[in-house]
Short mmCIF file of C-alpha atoms in Angstrom, two decimals:
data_model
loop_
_atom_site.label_atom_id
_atom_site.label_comp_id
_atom_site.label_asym_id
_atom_site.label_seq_id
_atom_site.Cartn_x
_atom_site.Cartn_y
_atom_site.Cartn_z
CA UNK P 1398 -114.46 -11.41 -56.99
CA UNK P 1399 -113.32 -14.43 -54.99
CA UNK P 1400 -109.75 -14.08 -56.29
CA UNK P 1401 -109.68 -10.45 -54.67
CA UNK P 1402 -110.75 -11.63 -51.34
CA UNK P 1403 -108.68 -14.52 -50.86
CA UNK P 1404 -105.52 -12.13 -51.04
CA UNK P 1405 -105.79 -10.87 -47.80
CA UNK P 1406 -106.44 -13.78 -46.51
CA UNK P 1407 -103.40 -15.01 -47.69
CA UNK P 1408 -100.92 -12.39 -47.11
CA UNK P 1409 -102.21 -12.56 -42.90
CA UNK P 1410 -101.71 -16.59 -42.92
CA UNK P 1411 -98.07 -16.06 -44.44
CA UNK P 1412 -97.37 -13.47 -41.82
CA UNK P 1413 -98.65 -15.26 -39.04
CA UNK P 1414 -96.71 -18.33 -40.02
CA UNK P 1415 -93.49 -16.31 -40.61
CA UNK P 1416 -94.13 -14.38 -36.83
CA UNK P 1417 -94.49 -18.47 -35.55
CA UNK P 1418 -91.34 -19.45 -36.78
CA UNK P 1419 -89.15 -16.88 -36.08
CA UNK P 1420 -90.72 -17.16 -31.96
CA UNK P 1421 -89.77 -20.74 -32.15
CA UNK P 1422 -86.26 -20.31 -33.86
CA UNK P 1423 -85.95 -17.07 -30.55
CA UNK P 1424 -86.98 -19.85 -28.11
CA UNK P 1425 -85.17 -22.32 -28.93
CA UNK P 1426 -85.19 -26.36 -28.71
CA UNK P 1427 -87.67 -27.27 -26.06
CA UNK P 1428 -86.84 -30.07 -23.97
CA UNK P 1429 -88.77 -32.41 -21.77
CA UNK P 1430 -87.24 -31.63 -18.49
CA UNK P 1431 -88.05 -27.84 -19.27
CA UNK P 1432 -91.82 -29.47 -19.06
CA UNK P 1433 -91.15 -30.08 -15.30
CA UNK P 1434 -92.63 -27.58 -12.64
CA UNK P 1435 -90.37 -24.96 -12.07
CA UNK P 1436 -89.01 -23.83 -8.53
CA UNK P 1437 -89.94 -20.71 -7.43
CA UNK P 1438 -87.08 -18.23 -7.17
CA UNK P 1439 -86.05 -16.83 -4.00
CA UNK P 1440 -84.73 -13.35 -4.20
CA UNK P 1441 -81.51 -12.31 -2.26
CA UNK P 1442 -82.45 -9.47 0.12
CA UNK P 1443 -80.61 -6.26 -0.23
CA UNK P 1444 -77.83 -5.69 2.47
CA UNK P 1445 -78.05 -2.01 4.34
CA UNK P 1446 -74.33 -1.87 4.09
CA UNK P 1447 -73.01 -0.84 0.80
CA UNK P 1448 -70.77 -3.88 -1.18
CA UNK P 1449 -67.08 -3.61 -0.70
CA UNK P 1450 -65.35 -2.28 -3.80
CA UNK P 1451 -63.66 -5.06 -6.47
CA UNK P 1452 -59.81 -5.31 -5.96
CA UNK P 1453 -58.04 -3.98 -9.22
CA UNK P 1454 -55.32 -5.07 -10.19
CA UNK P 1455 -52.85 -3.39 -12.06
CA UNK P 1456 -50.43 -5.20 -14.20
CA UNK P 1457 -47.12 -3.94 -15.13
CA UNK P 1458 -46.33 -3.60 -18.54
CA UNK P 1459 -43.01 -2.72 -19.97
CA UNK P 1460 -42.01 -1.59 -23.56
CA UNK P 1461 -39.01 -3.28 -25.32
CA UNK P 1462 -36.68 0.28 -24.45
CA UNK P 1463 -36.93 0.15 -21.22
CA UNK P 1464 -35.60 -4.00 -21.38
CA UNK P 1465 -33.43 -3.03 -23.21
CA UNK P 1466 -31.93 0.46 -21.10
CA UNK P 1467 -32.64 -2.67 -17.86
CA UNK P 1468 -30.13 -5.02 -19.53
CA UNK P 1469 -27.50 -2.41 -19.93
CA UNK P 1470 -27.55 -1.05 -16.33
CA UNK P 1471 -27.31 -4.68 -15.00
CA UNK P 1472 -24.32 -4.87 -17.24
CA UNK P 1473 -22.77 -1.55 -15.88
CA UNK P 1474 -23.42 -2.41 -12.79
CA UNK P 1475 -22.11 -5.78 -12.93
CA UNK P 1476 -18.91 -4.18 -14.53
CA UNK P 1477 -18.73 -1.45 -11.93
CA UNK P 1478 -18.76 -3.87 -9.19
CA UNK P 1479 -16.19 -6.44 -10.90
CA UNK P 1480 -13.46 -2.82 -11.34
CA UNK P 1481 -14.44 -1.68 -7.80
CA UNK P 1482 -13.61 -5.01 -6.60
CA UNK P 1483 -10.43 -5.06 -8.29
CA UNK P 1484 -9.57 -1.79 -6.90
CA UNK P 1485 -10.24 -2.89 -4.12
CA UNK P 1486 -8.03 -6.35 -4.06
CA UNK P 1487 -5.50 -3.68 -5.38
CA UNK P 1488 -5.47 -1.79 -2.38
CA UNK P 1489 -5.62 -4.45 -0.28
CA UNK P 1490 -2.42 -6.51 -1.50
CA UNK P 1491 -0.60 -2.57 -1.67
CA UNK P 1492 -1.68 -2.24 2.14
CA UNK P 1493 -0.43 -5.53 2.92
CA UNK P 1494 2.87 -4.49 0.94
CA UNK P 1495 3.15 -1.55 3.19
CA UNK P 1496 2.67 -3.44 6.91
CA UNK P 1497 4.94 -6.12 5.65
CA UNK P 1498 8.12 -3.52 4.71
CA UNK P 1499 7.04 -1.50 7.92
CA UNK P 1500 7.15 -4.74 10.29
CA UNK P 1501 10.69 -5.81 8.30
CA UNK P 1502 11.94 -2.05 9.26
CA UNK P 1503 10.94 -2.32 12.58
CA UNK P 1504 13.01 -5.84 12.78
CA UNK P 1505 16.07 -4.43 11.00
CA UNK P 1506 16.66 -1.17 13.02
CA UNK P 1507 16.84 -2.02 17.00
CA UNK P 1508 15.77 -0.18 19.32
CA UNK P 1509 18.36 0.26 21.47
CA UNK P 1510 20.75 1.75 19.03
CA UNK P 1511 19.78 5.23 17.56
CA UNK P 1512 19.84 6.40 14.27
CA UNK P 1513 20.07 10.09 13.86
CA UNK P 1514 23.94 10.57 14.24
CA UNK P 1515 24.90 6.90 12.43
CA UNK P 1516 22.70 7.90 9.36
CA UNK P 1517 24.49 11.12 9.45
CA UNK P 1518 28.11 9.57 9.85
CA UNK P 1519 27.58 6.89 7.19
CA UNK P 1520 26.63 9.52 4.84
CA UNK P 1521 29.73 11.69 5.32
CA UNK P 1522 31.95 8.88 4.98
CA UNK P 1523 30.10 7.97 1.72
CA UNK P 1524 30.19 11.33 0.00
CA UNK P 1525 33.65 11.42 1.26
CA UNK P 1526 34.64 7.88 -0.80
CA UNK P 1527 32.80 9.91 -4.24
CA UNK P 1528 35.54 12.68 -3.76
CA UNK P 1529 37.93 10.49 -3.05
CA UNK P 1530 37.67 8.49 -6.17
CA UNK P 1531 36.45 11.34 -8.43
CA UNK P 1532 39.77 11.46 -10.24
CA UNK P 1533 40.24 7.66 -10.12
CA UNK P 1534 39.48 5.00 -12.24
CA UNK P 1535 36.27 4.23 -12.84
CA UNK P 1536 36.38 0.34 -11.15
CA UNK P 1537 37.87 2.67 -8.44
CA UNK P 1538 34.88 5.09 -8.76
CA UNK P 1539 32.19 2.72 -8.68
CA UNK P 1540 33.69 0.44 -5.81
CA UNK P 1541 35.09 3.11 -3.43
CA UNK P 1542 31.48 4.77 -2.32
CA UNK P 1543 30.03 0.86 -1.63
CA UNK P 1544 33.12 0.04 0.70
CA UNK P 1545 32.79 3.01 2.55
CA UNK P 1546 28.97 2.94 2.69
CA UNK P 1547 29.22 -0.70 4.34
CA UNK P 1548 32.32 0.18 6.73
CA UNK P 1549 30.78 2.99 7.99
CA UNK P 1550 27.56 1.25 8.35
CA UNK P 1551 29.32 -1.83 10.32
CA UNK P 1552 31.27 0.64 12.52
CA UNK P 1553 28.66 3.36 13.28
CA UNK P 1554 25.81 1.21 13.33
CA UNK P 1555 26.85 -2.59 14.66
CA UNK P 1556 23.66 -3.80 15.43
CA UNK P 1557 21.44 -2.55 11.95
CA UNK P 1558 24.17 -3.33 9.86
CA UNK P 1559 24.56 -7.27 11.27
CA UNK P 1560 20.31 -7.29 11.04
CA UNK P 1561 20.71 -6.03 7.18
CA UNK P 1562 23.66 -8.69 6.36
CA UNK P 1563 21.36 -11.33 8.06
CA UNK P 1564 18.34 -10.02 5.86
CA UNK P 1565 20.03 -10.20 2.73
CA UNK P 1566 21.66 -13.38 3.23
CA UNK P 1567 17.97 -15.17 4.19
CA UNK P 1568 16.76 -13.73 0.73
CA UNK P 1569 20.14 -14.92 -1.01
CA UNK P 1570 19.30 -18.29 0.41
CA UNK P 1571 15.55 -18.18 -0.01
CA UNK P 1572 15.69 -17.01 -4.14
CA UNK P 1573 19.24 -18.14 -5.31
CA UNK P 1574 20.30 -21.25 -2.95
CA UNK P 1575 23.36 -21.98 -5.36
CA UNK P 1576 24.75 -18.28 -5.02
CA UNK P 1577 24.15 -18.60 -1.38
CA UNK P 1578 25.75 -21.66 -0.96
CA UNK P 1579 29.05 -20.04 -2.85
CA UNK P 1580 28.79 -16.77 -1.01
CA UNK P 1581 29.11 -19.06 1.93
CA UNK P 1582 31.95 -20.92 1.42
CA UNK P 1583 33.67 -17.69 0.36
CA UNK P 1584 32.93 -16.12 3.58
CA UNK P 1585 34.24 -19.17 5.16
CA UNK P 1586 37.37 -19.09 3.81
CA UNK P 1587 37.84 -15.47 4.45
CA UNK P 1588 36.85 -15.87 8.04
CA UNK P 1589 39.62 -18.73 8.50
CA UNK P 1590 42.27 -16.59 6.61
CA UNK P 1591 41.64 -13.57 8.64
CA UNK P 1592 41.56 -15.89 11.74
CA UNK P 1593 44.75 -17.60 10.80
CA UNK P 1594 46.19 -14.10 9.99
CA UNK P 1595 45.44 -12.59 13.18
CA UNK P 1596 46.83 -15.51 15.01
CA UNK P 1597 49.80 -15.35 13.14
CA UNK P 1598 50.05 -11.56 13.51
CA UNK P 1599 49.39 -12.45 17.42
CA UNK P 1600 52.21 -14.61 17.75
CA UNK P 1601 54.45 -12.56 15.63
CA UNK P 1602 53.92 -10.20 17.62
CA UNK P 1603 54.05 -11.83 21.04
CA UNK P 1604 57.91 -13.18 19.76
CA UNK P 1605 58.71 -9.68 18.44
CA UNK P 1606 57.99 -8.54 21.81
CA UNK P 1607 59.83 -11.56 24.01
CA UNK P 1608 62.93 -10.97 21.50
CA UNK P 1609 62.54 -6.61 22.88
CA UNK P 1610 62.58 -7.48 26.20
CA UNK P 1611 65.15 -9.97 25.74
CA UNK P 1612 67.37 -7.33 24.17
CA UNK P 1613 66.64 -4.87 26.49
CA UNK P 1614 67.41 -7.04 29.78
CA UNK P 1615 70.62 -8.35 27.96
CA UNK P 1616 71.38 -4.56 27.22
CA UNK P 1617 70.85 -3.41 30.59
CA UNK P 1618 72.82 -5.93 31.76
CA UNK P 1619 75.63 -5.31 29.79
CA UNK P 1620 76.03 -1.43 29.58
CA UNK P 1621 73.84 -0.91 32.50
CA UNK P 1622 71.50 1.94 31.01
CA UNK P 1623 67.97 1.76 31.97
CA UNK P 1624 65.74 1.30 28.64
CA UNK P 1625 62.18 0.40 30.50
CA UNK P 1626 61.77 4.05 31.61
CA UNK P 1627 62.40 5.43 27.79
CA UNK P 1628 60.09 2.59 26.74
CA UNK P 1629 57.30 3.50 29.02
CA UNK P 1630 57.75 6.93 27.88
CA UNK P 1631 57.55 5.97 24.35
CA UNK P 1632 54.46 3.68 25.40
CA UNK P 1633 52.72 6.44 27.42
CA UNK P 1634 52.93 9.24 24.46
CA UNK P 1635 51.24 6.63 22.56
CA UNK P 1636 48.99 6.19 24.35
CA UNK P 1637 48.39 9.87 25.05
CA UNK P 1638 48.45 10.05 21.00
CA UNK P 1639 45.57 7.65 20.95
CA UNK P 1640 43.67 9.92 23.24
CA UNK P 1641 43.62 12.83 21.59
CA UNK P 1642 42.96 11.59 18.81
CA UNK P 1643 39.67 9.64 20.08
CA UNK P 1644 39.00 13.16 21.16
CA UNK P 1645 39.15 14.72 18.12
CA UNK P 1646 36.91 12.18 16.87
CA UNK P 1647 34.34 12.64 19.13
CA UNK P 1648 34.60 16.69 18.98
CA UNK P 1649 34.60 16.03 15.52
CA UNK P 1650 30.98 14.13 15.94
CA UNK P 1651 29.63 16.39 18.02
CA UNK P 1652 30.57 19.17 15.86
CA UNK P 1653 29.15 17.59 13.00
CA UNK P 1654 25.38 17.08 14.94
CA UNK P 1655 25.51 20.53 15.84
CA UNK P 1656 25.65 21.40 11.95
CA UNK P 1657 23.32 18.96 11.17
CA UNK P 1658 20.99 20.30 13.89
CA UNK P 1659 21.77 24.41 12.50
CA UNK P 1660 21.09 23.48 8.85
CA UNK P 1661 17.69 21.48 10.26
CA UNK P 1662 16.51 24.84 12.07
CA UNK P 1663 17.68 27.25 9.60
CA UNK P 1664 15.22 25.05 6.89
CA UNK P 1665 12.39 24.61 9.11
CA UNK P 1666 13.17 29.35 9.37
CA UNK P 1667 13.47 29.12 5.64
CA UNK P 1668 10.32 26.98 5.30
CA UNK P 1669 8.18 29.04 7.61
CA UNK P 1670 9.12 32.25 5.92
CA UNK P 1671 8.11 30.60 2.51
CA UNK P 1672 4.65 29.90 3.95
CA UNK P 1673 4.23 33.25 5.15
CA UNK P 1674 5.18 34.68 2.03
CA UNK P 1675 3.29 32.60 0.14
CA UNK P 1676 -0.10 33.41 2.37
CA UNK P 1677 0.76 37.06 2.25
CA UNK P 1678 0.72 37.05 -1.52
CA UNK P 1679 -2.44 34.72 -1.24
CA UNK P 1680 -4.15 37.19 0.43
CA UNK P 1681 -2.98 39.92 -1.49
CA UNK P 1682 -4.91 38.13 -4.52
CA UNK P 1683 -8.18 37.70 -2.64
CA UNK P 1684 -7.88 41.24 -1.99
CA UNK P 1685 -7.63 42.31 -5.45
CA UNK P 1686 -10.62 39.50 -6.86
CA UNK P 1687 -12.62 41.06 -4.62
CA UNK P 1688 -15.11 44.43 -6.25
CA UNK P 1689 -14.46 47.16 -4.76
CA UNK P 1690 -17.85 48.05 -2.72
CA UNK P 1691 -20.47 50.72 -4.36
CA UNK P 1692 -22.70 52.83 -2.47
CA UNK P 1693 -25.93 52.53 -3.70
#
């Protein structure tokens, strides 16, 4: 009978002591400041205004593609401005080209001289050394067109043709001194021997004509005819001679810039019909692309 009432007695001291344990395991360590009177809490009043909202911020993530598709656009970028920038250098050094050959033009041809009818001149006289040497030689061939090209030039057109030699020589000089320096003495000696020749021919000449006049005031004086009238004669159908024929020359060049001036006019008729044409039969096709209209 005892042993049946000391059961319950039992089982409540175990729970109690279990309940016990577990509060003092949920409260933890107890120290001796916590044994000090606490301070009594103050509580924050509420504000009437409502609390600003948090700041959020947002971080940027990005996924290995789109590094990847970054890296190559910086790359074609970077190559897109290294190629436009070489166009670019291009186009610059081509410009350059052009305002240095333009300001060398300007320099060659002077102003005072003009070109149209000397172009024209030195081109007839060219064509006309390629029919002259067609049934030549071919050393003839090849040399006769140059000769005549720079005779022409030097008598038609003084001034651009000395501004040309004087170009040429300063880049003769400039890229190939030893030629130059050759090419010089050459010209040298060609200058003197044409010098000396025309000296010589001078004074030939001037003896040739002493020894005439000599002979005819010896003759005169002898047979008593009067030769100084016949020679003026002779002298003044020379010289009539000489006229015409500088005449001729300049009918000849006027005649010739009145062709060049037909054949420019009858092109610039030619070319004008050819436009027209061409804009007729231009609209002619837009007239037959277009659909006929319907009424509807």
């Amino acid at each position: 009978m005892y042993r049946i009432a000391a059961k319950p007695v039992s089982r409540s001291l175990f729970a109690f002591g279990a309940a016990s344990a577990a509060a003092v395991a949920i409260a933890g360590p107890v120290y001796a400041d916590e044994l000090k009177e606490k301070k009594p809490v103050v509580k924050e009043k509420l504000s009437i205004y409502p609390k600003p909202d948090a700041e959020i911020l947002l971080v940027e993530t990005h996924s290995h593609l789109a590094t990847h598709i970054g890296i190559v656009r910086e790359h074609a970028t970077a190559a897109y401005s290294e190629g436009q920038a070489t166009v670019q250098s291009a186009v610059d050094k081509w410009i350059g080209v052009e305002h240095a050959v333009e300001k060398q033009v300007k320099e060659l041809i002077p102003e005072d001289e003009p070109m149209t009818p000397g172009l024209l001149y030195v081109g007839v006289a060219t064509l006309t050394a390629s029919v002259i040497g067609r049934r030549r030689s071919l050393p003839v061939r090849l040399v006769l067109p140059p000769v005549f090209f720079a005779a022409s030039l030097a008598y038609f057109l003084p001034k651009t043709s000395h501004n040309v030699s004087s170009y040429l020589t300063s880049l003769e000089e400039t890229y190939f001194p030893g030629f130059a320096a050759q090419h010089a003495a050459v010209n040298k000696n060609v200058s003197e021997s044409v010098s000396s020749t025309l000296k010589s021919y001078a004074k030939a000449r001037h003896a040739a004509s002493d020894g005439i006049r000599q002979a005819r005031q010896q003759l005169e004086q002898h047979t008593g005819l009067k030769v100084a009238g016949v020679e003026d004669a002779v002298d003044g159908k020379l010289k009539e001679t000489e006229a015409k024929g500088a005449s001729a020359i300049e009918e000849l060049k006027t005649k010739a810039v009145d062709a060049f001036h037909r054949i420019e006019e009858e092109t610039r008729k030619i070319g004008d019909q050819a436009k027209g044409e061409a804009e007729r039969a231009a609209d002619g096709l837009k007239k037959e692309e277009e659909p006929p209209k319907r009424l509807v």
